[in-house]
Each structure stands twice: as C-alpha cells, then as structure tokens.
C-alpha cells in the first residue's frame, strides 16, 4: 500500500494554510496538526475501503500459437471474490522483447449480482515481431480506494509460452480462394483444354470451334469419327526454394522481418506447386547451409516444409552465396526451377551474389526474388522540405538506381527477376511461377 499523487497533493495543500496560521498567531500551529491528522484518517479509511489483495483472483488464457504477421489475444479475467463495489484496476502485461509492448489498460471491476463477486474480462493484443517461443512473463496490477488516495500493487507471474510460427493460415486462405476459381484453375493448365501444354492428356470428339490442328487423324480413322487431342502442362518438375537467412533478411519490413515475408511467400508457392503435381525442395542458408530438403511431391509433404521453415533462425551473419549456390548446383542433378529469395543493398555488395546466380543459371532456371522497402521508395519520391529530407531523397534515389542496375544485369543474363513490395510479394511470386509453367521453361 502506498499513497497516490492525489494524497501527496492533498498533504502538500495544507502547508500554505499552516504557514499563514503560524504567521497570524504562533499558537495556531495546532491547525496544521489537525489538518495532518484528518488527511491521515481519510487516507486510512480509503485504504480500508480498497479491494483487498487476497480477494483478487486471476485467470489468464494465452494462445498456444500465433502466426507471424497476425495478432493473438491474451485473455485476462479479473475477479474480486465477495466484492460488491466497482473497483478501478490498471493492468500492464510484461511481455517478451519480441512481442510489441502494450500500454496500461484501465478497466473497472463490476459487481455480478448472481455470482456475488465483481468481475471484468480484458483482452490484450499480442503482436509478434519475430518467430520463436515467446513468453508472457507477468501481469502488473494496481488499484486504489474509492477516494483515490491509497494504491495497492501486485505482480502475477504468468510464464505462458506462445509459439510464433510461419503464417500457414494465410497460405491456406489464399490457396482456397484461388482453387475455388475456375478461371484461375484454367490458367494453371491443370484443366484439360486443347492447346494448353505439351503433355498428351486424352482424346475427345471434335466439335465446331475447336482447333482443327489438334485432330488426331489416325484415331479418327479407327473410331470412324473426328477426334481431337487434349494436352496439359507437364508435371513432376523440380522446384527448389532457396531462402536466404542472413543478416539483411533479419531486418523488419512492414512490421515483420524480411525472412518471414520470404517464408510465407515460399510456403504459399510450395503448396501450390505440390497441389499441381510438381516436386518441391528447400534450402535455407546464411554463412552455411542450415536446411536442406530434397524435392518431393505430394501435398502431404507440405507439413515437412512447414516444419523446416519454422526452424530457420535469425542470424547476424553475412550470407555466403558461393557456398550455398555451389551446393545447390552440386546436389541437383536434374534441371530445376530455383526460387532464390534474398536481398541486397548496392552493386558492390551484390557483385559476388550476381556472379554465383549467373553460374547457377547455366544449369537451372533461376527465379531471383528481392523485397523492396516501400519506405525507401517513399523517401525517394518525397518533396524535400529541408536539407535533411533532401539528403534522404538523394541517398534513397542512389540505392534505388543501384538496385535497378543489379536487377537489369540479372534479367539480361536470362534470370527471371521479381523486385516487389511485401504487400504484393506472394501474388507476384505465384503469378511468375504460373507464367513459367505456361511457357514450359523448366
């Protein structure tokens, strides 16, 4: 129990009155003594009327799992057992450093006549900044008496663990939306339309409007009616997700690290590839190979990829492109689509990366994917209103120009490139994969 600011101000408010009384007559010092006694009595009464600590009960429900990029809810039930008066309570959650701190929540315990106690339910947002097993450490509570003069405080240790994992929920939502659209499925060429792809699918009877070049004359002669060949895109291609987990990928972009943007988009593309008959592998690397999974087919292998990407840690090390891309070249005997998700700063730091990407592209089809910082683009396009903003615009323009030089160099060498913002990352990656499938470049 401790006095509040209101109690201290009330105590200090009597000092001028005491000084005036003493100046008028020395014997009036008893006025100050009486005032002080009154403040103490009122404070003591306020302390007696405050909610006792032993009557305050807690129930804490923390989510077992949160997807990175989403937010969870910490549900706290406060209950004043046998308490029949409203009580104002301040609630502050002590969270892991990788959970965004939340402000003090002011709530009121309201009497529940049927249950003969006061109760309130508080929902505190949990916004993860990174993946991992994060902790809700404790709850700090404070409340005052009805006059707000005395304050009680208590700490309730929670120790709840919350697993922050790659955003598979978003993958499932996008995938369900896409596969519910017939037009989208037609674009995938898994629907059996004449002229789509080069792999023979079946024969069907010719009807006006079909391409006469697809008529199979030998089959038509055998069946004594015109039959057309139907084709589909080739399946069973190898797609390898190569995800950079170096220090640049640990930097936050739109609230979450670049690495998690890469994992979310990579999982969506992986699910899509598996769903359409391709085989998917995974490489996670920084200064060494951290994760390797050989390409396998079947949607049931998506769980394996999800588990492996969840284990990709944030590391403050320089990415070794020479080691990683050489390992990919050595292990992959069959021509594959290698989706390299990474980032770079300028032409100088990207030089070694470019050399190794070009070397890899001689044997495999490489899709180079980089995440562009929208904040940097805003600074480059902002109207300079001071010398500082002018300098920021110049530097941002220099970075953008050097970034474009690297992208153009790769593109001219035959590497497929995507340089996109986080908001359009997944869809741009998926659309480029579909374009590669339609053109049968793998």
XYZ file of C-alpha atoms in Angstrom:
442
model
C 0.000 0.000 0.000
C 1.339 3.403 -0.973
C -0.050 6.956 -1.240
C -1.082 8.197 -4.654
C -0.221 11.531 -6.226
C -3.620 12.809 -5.124
C -2.788 12.009 -1.481
C 0.578 13.772 -1.724
C -1.054 16.851 -3.240
C -3.683 16.821 -0.513
C -0.939 16.639 2.106
C 1.086 19.409 0.449
C -2.019 21.582 0.133
C -2.114 22.056 3.903
C 1.392 23.563 4.088
C 0.424 27.090 2.891
C -2.525 27.118 5.305
C -0.228 26.117 8.178
C 2.297 28.855 7.329
C -0.422 31.502 7.208
C -1.836 30.313 10.531
C 1.583 30.420 12.228
C 2.255 33.914 10.882
C -1.075 35.124 12.272
C -0.527 33.564 15.701
C 2.110 31.029 16.862
C -0.453 29.006 18.794
C -2.405 28.243 15.620
C 0.114 25.544 14.696
C -2.468 23.102 16.005
C -4.486 23.844 12.850
C -1.747 22.185 10.797
C -1.688 19.244 13.203
C -5.457 18.801 12.894
C -5.269 19.010 9.105
C -2.499 16.423 9.015
C -4.486 14.094 11.262
C -7.540 14.469 9.028
C -5.514 13.586 5.931
C -4.106 10.505 7.679
C -7.563 9.393 8.811
C -9.059 9.872 5.347
C -6.128 8.017 3.777
C -6.518 5.158 6.239
C -10.245 4.982 5.540
C -9.542 4.874 1.797
C -7.079 2.026 2.368
C -9.662 0.070 4.368
C -12.282 0.502 1.641
C -9.924 -0.570 -1.153
C -10.176 -4.050 -2.658
C -8.000 -6.392 -0.524
C -5.221 -8.147 -2.403
C -6.315 -11.565 -1.132
C -9.739 -11.161 -2.778
C -8.328 -10.501 -6.257
C -8.183 -13.639 -8.428
C -6.730 -14.111 -11.920
C -7.440 -16.319 -14.892
C -5.063 -15.955 -17.854
C -5.650 -17.590 -21.245
C -2.736 -17.227 -23.664
C -2.899 -18.564 -27.233
C -0.775 -21.631 -27.849
C 0.204 -20.395 -31.308
C 0.255 -17.163 -33.317
C 1.063 -16.787 -36.988
C 3.777 -14.231 -37.739
C 2.139 -11.134 -39.217
C -1.101 -11.772 -37.295
C -2.032 -10.858 -33.750
C -3.180 -13.020 -30.907
C -5.248 -12.200 -27.830
C -4.231 -12.583 -24.199
C -7.499 -13.024 -22.303
C -7.341 -11.978 -18.650
C -10.251 -12.461 -16.256
C -10.038 -10.426 -13.036
C -12.381 -11.380 -10.239
C -12.972 -9.719 -6.863
C -14.234 -12.585 -4.728
C -17.026 -11.495 -2.397
C -16.616 -7.885 -3.562
C -19.793 -5.937 -4.310
C -18.475 -2.487 -5.242
C -16.922 -1.238 -8.502
C -13.127 -1.078 -8.456
C -10.868 0.631 -10.973
C -7.842 -1.523 -11.888
C -4.818 -0.739 -14.038
C -3.378 -3.740 -15.900
C 0.028 -3.904 -17.611
C 1.388 -7.041 -19.293
C 5.121 -7.739 -19.090
C 5.949 -9.362 -22.426
C 8.895 -10.893 -24.240
C 11.091 -8.403 -26.112
C 9.912 -9.869 -29.434
C 6.283 -9.058 -28.598
C 5.218 -5.452 -29.088
C 4.775 -3.711 -25.704
C 1.221 -2.730 -24.833
C 0.065 0.359 -22.907
C -1.517 0.282 -19.463
C -5.122 -0.935 -19.665
C -7.584 0.769 -17.291
C -10.603 -1.422 -16.502
C -13.380 -1.468 -13.913
C -14.360 -4.491 -11.859
C -18.167 -4.500 -11.912
C -20.331 -6.412 -9.402
C -22.049 -9.561 -10.704
C -25.174 -9.977 -8.535
C -25.804 -13.616 -9.470
C -22.235 -14.674 -8.641
C -21.739 -12.386 -5.609
C -18.438 -11.024 -6.883
C -17.036 -8.303 -9.140
C -15.551 -9.326 -12.475
C -14.091 -7.958 -15.694
C -12.594 -9.610 -18.783
C -9.683 -7.876 -20.534
C -8.345 -8.807 -23.973
C -4.779 -7.654 -24.566
C -3.323 -7.857 -28.098
C -0.195 -9.931 -28.659
C 1.669 -8.716 -31.749
C 4.806 -10.766 -32.509
C 7.814 -9.177 -34.163
C 9.635 -12.464 -34.825
C 9.109 -16.199 -34.837
C 10.034 -18.390 -31.889
C 8.766 -19.425 -28.465
C 7.871 -16.106 -26.852
C 6.798 -15.583 -23.258
C 4.088 -13.670 -21.450
C 6.159 -13.006 -18.336
C 3.803 -11.419 -15.797
C 0.842 -9.130 -15.167
C 1.328 -5.949 -13.140
C -1.829 -4.636 -11.469
C -2.595 -1.545 -9.444
C -5.805 -0.181 -7.955
C -6.875 2.480 -5.469
C -9.523 3.005 -2.862
C -12.792 4.804 -3.663
C -11.225 8.222 -2.940
C -8.077 7.520 -4.942
C -5.684 8.319 -2.077
C -4.062 4.944 -1.419
C -2.853 2.471 -4.022
C -2.271 -1.260 -3.924
C 0.004 -3.093 -6.386
C 0.621 -6.726 -7.142
C 2.513 -8.829 -9.690
C 1.049 -12.055 -11.038
C 3.655 -14.315 -12.660
C 2.220 -15.913 -15.813
C 5.150 -17.601 -17.569
C 2.968 -18.652 -20.527
C 4.748 -19.658 -23.736
C 3.381 -18.642 -27.131
C 4.723 -20.294 -30.283
C 5.038 -17.821 -33.168
C 5.165 -19.809 -36.414
C 5.150 -19.109 -40.176
C 1.821 -17.822 -41.424
C 0.306 -21.021 -42.796
C -3.179 -19.659 -42.148
C -2.673 -17.035 -44.855
C -1.345 -19.739 -47.190
C -4.474 -21.830 -46.724
C -6.801 -18.855 -47.153
C -5.176 -17.691 -50.389
C -4.950 -21.228 -51.739
C -8.615 -21.937 -51.005
C -9.656 -18.716 -52.711
C -7.578 -19.492 -55.790
C -8.673 -23.084 -56.195
C -12.333 -22.087 -55.913
C -11.976 -20.075 -59.145
C -12.371 -21.985 -62.409
C -10.654 -19.168 -64.290
C -7.632 -19.473 -62.076
C -7.506 -23.223 -62.488
C -7.660 -22.781 -66.237
C -4.647 -20.514 -66.008
C -2.799 -23.270 -64.174
C -3.335 -25.620 -67.099
C -4.420 -28.417 -64.836
C -7.800 -28.114 -66.536
C -7.770 -30.138 -69.733
C -8.119 -27.619 -72.512
C -6.824 -28.167 -76.030
C -3.594 -26.370 -76.746
C -2.618 -25.962 -73.077
C 0.797 -27.501 -72.530
C 2.580 -30.200 -74.466
C 1.801 -33.361 -72.491
C -0.891 -35.566 -74.039
C -3.947 -35.910 -71.824
C -6.831 -37.559 -73.718
C -8.963 -37.684 -76.871
C -12.333 -36.034 -77.292
C -14.809 -35.774 -80.114
C -14.321 -32.816 -82.400
C -16.973 -30.078 -82.258
C -17.066 -26.805 -84.210
C -14.892 -24.191 -82.562
C -12.051 -26.498 -81.576
C -8.657 -26.107 -83.201
C -8.625 -28.340 -86.283
C -4.857 -28.719 -85.910
C -5.496 -30.863 -82.833
C -7.393 -33.511 -84.842
C -5.827 -36.964 -84.489
C -6.430 -38.447 -87.954
C -5.283 -41.976 -87.102
C -7.536 -42.203 -84.055
C -10.375 -40.660 -86.061
C -9.995 -43.335 -88.736
C -10.086 -46.120 -86.151
C -13.223 -44.781 -84.469
C -14.880 -43.518 -87.692
C -15.412 -40.042 -86.191
C -13.299 -36.932 -85.755
C -11.295 -36.953 -82.514
C -9.068 -34.195 -81.108
C -6.089 -34.480 -78.827
C -6.132 -32.668 -75.490
C -2.929 -31.552 -73.810
C -1.902 -30.270 -70.410
C 1.205 -28.745 -68.932
C 3.973 -31.108 -67.964
C 4.066 -32.042 -64.291
C 6.639 -33.503 -61.932
C 9.023 -30.565 -62.296
C 11.501 -29.865 -59.506
C 11.063 -26.553 -57.696
C 13.619 -25.619 -55.030
C 13.002 -22.793 -52.562
C 16.368 -21.227 -51.701
C 15.770 -18.846 -48.784
C 18.500 -16.507 -47.579
C 18.543 -16.246 -43.764
C 21.495 -13.838 -43.446
C 21.606 -10.564 -41.548
C 19.838 -8.482 -44.226
C 16.838 -10.807 -44.060
C 16.513 -10.205 -40.311
C 15.660 -6.537 -40.823
C 11.962 -5.699 -40.311
C 9.792 -4.666 -43.228
C 6.172 -3.655 -42.612
C 6.418 -4.892 -39.038
C 7.956 -8.347 -39.552
C 11.417 -9.489 -40.709
C 12.147 -9.976 -44.388
C 12.866 -13.633 -43.630
C 9.278 -14.187 -42.533
C 7.932 -12.482 -45.651
C 10.116 -14.893 -47.631
C 8.919 -17.931 -45.668
C 5.233 -17.011 -46.014
C 5.503 -16.478 -49.773
C 7.681 -19.573 -50.178
C 5.167 -21.746 -48.331
C 2.322 -20.475 -50.493
C 4.252 -21.234 -53.664
C 5.318 -24.629 -52.285
C 1.741 -25.625 -51.522
C 0.715 -24.514 -54.974
C 3.494 -26.475 -56.679
C 2.659 -29.617 -54.718
C -1.021 -29.191 -55.477
C -0.352 -29.029 -59.227
C 1.913 -32.070 -59.392
C 5.416 -30.607 -59.058
C 8.045 -31.655 -56.533
C 9.331 -29.110 -54.021
C 12.615 -28.913 -52.122
C 14.017 -26.386 -49.658
C 17.399 -24.804 -48.973
C 17.896 -22.428 -46.041
C 21.296 -20.769 -45.835
C 23.325 -17.878 -44.426
C 27.069 -18.303 -43.956
C 26.460 -22.058 -44.241
C 23.713 -24.452 -45.274
C 21.209 -24.563 -42.403
C 18.422 -26.609 -44.002
C 18.301 -28.975 -46.950
C 15.278 -30.944 -48.148
C 15.339 -32.913 -51.380
C 12.481 -32.220 -53.811
C 9.486 -34.465 -53.104
C 5.966 -34.498 -54.488
C 2.555 -34.807 -52.875
C 0.594 -32.331 -50.776
C 1.369 -34.407 -47.672
C 4.984 -33.136 -47.922
C 3.826 -29.602 -47.165
C 3.971 -30.360 -43.421
C 7.656 -31.225 -43.801
C 8.367 -27.864 -45.473
C 6.376 -26.025 -42.818
C 8.408 -27.660 -40.043
C 11.753 -26.927 -41.733
C 10.970 -23.253 -42.413
C 9.860 -22.777 -38.806
C 13.371 -23.810 -37.723
C 15.092 -21.131 -39.833
C 16.628 -18.808 -37.234
C 17.507 -15.118 -37.461
C 21.271 -14.772 -37.672
C 23.558 -11.739 -37.746
C 25.999 -13.211 -40.256
C 26.980 -12.398 -43.824
C 25.391 -14.621 -46.449
C 27.802 -16.941 -48.263
C 26.281 -17.139 -51.758
C 29.279 -19.008 -53.157
C 28.841 -21.910 -50.738
C 25.046 -22.050 -50.930
C 24.610 -21.831 -54.699
C 27.525 -24.184 -55.343
C 25.869 -26.715 -53.035
C 22.614 -26.375 -54.975
C 24.447 -26.900 -58.263
C 26.205 -29.991 -56.910
C 23.176 -31.683 -55.374
C 20.595 -31.005 -58.085
C 21.311 -33.365 -60.960
C 18.106 -32.570 -62.810
C 17.235 -29.186 -64.300
C 15.050 -27.398 -61.762
C 13.359 -24.117 -61.038
C 15.391 -22.491 -58.245
C 13.459 -19.729 -56.467
C 16.134 -17.629 -54.743
C 14.602 -15.276 -52.157
C 17.169 -12.807 -50.851
C 18.031 -9.117 -50.652
C 20.972 -6.796 -51.261
C 21.993 -3.187 -50.695
C 24.069 -1.980 -53.638
C 26.073 -3.092 -56.653
C 29.295 -3.560 -54.677
C 27.887 -5.894 -52.021
C 25.817 -7.700 -54.672
C 28.730 -8.424 -57.037
C 29.603 -11.833 -55.592
C 25.927 -12.747 -55.378
C 25.388 -11.888 -59.065
C 28.369 -13.977 -60.184
C 27.078 -17.046 -58.374
C 23.496 -16.568 -59.562
C 24.698 -16.358 -63.172
C 26.746 -19.525 -62.679
C 23.699 -21.321 -61.269
C 21.507 -20.147 -64.171
C 23.644 -22.073 -66.675
C 22.223 -25.369 -65.395
C 18.918 -24.365 -63.818
C 16.104 -21.906 -64.342
C 16.587 -19.250 -61.650
C 13.820 -17.013 -60.332
C 15.536 -14.243 -58.348
C 13.225 -12.601 -55.801
C 14.095 -9.483 -53.782
C 11.991 -7.490 -51.330
C 11.848 -3.769 -51.955
C 11.494 -1.412 -48.986
C 8.429 0.826 -49.588
C 9.750 3.309 -47.014
C 12.872 3.859 -49.100
C 10.738 4.466 -52.169
C 8.601 6.993 -50.296
C 11.710 8.906 -49.239
C 12.996 8.925 -52.806
C 9.725 10.381 -54.125
C 9.052 12.768 -51.224
C 9.151 16.518 -51.804
C 12.262 17.804 -49.964
C 11.208 20.382 -47.370
C 14.561 20.678 -45.613
C 18.222 19.886 -46.132
C 17.797 16.632 -44.188
C 14.908 15.386 -46.339
C 16.841 16.423 -49.454
C 19.811 14.302 -48.377
C 17.473 11.381 -47.599
C 15.888 11.652 -51.049
C 19.287 11.690 -52.774
C 20.541 8.643 -50.848
C 17.269 6.770 -51.427
C 17.461 7.504 -55.162
C 21.044 6.234 -55.261
C 20.021 2.975 -53.592
C 17.069 2.566 -55.963
C 19.257 3.178 -59.012
C 21.911 0.675 -57.900
C 19.209 -1.853 -57.121
C 17.816 -1.457 -60.618
C 21.289 -1.944 -62.124
C 21.644 -5.318 -60.377
C 18.147 -6.448 -61.384
C 18.684 -5.444 -65.028
C 22.028 -7.216 -65.161
C 20.447 -10.440 -63.958
C 17.482 -10.073 -66.291
C 19.689 -9.514 -69.342
C 21.597 -12.686 -68.450
C 18.389 -14.728 -68.608
C 17.499 -14.795 -64.915
C 13.824 -14.225 -64.114
C 13.599 -11.408 -61.554
C 10.998 -10.076 -59.151
C 11.621 -6.903 -57.147
C 8.455 -6.281 -55.199
C 6.947 -4.773 -52.064
C 5.809 -7.037 -49.193
C 2.104 -6.408 -49.839
C 2.315 -7.910 -53.350
C 5.107 -10.378 -52.687
C 3.135 -13.637 -52.604
C 0.909 -12.868 -55.577
C 3.750 -11.612 -57.767
C 5.752 -14.743 -56.982
C 2.811 -17.004 -57.749
C 1.966 -15.213 -60.996
C 5.548 -15.512 -62.196
C 5.525 -19.241 -61.439
C 2.326 -19.610 -63.468
C 3.890 -17.703 -66.346
C 6.914 -20.019 -66.286
C 4.583 -23.039 -66.255
C 2.545 -21.745 -69.196
C 5.657 -21.140 -71.243
C 7.110 -24.506 -70.165
C 10.519 -23.024 -69.444
C 11.597 -25.548 -66.839
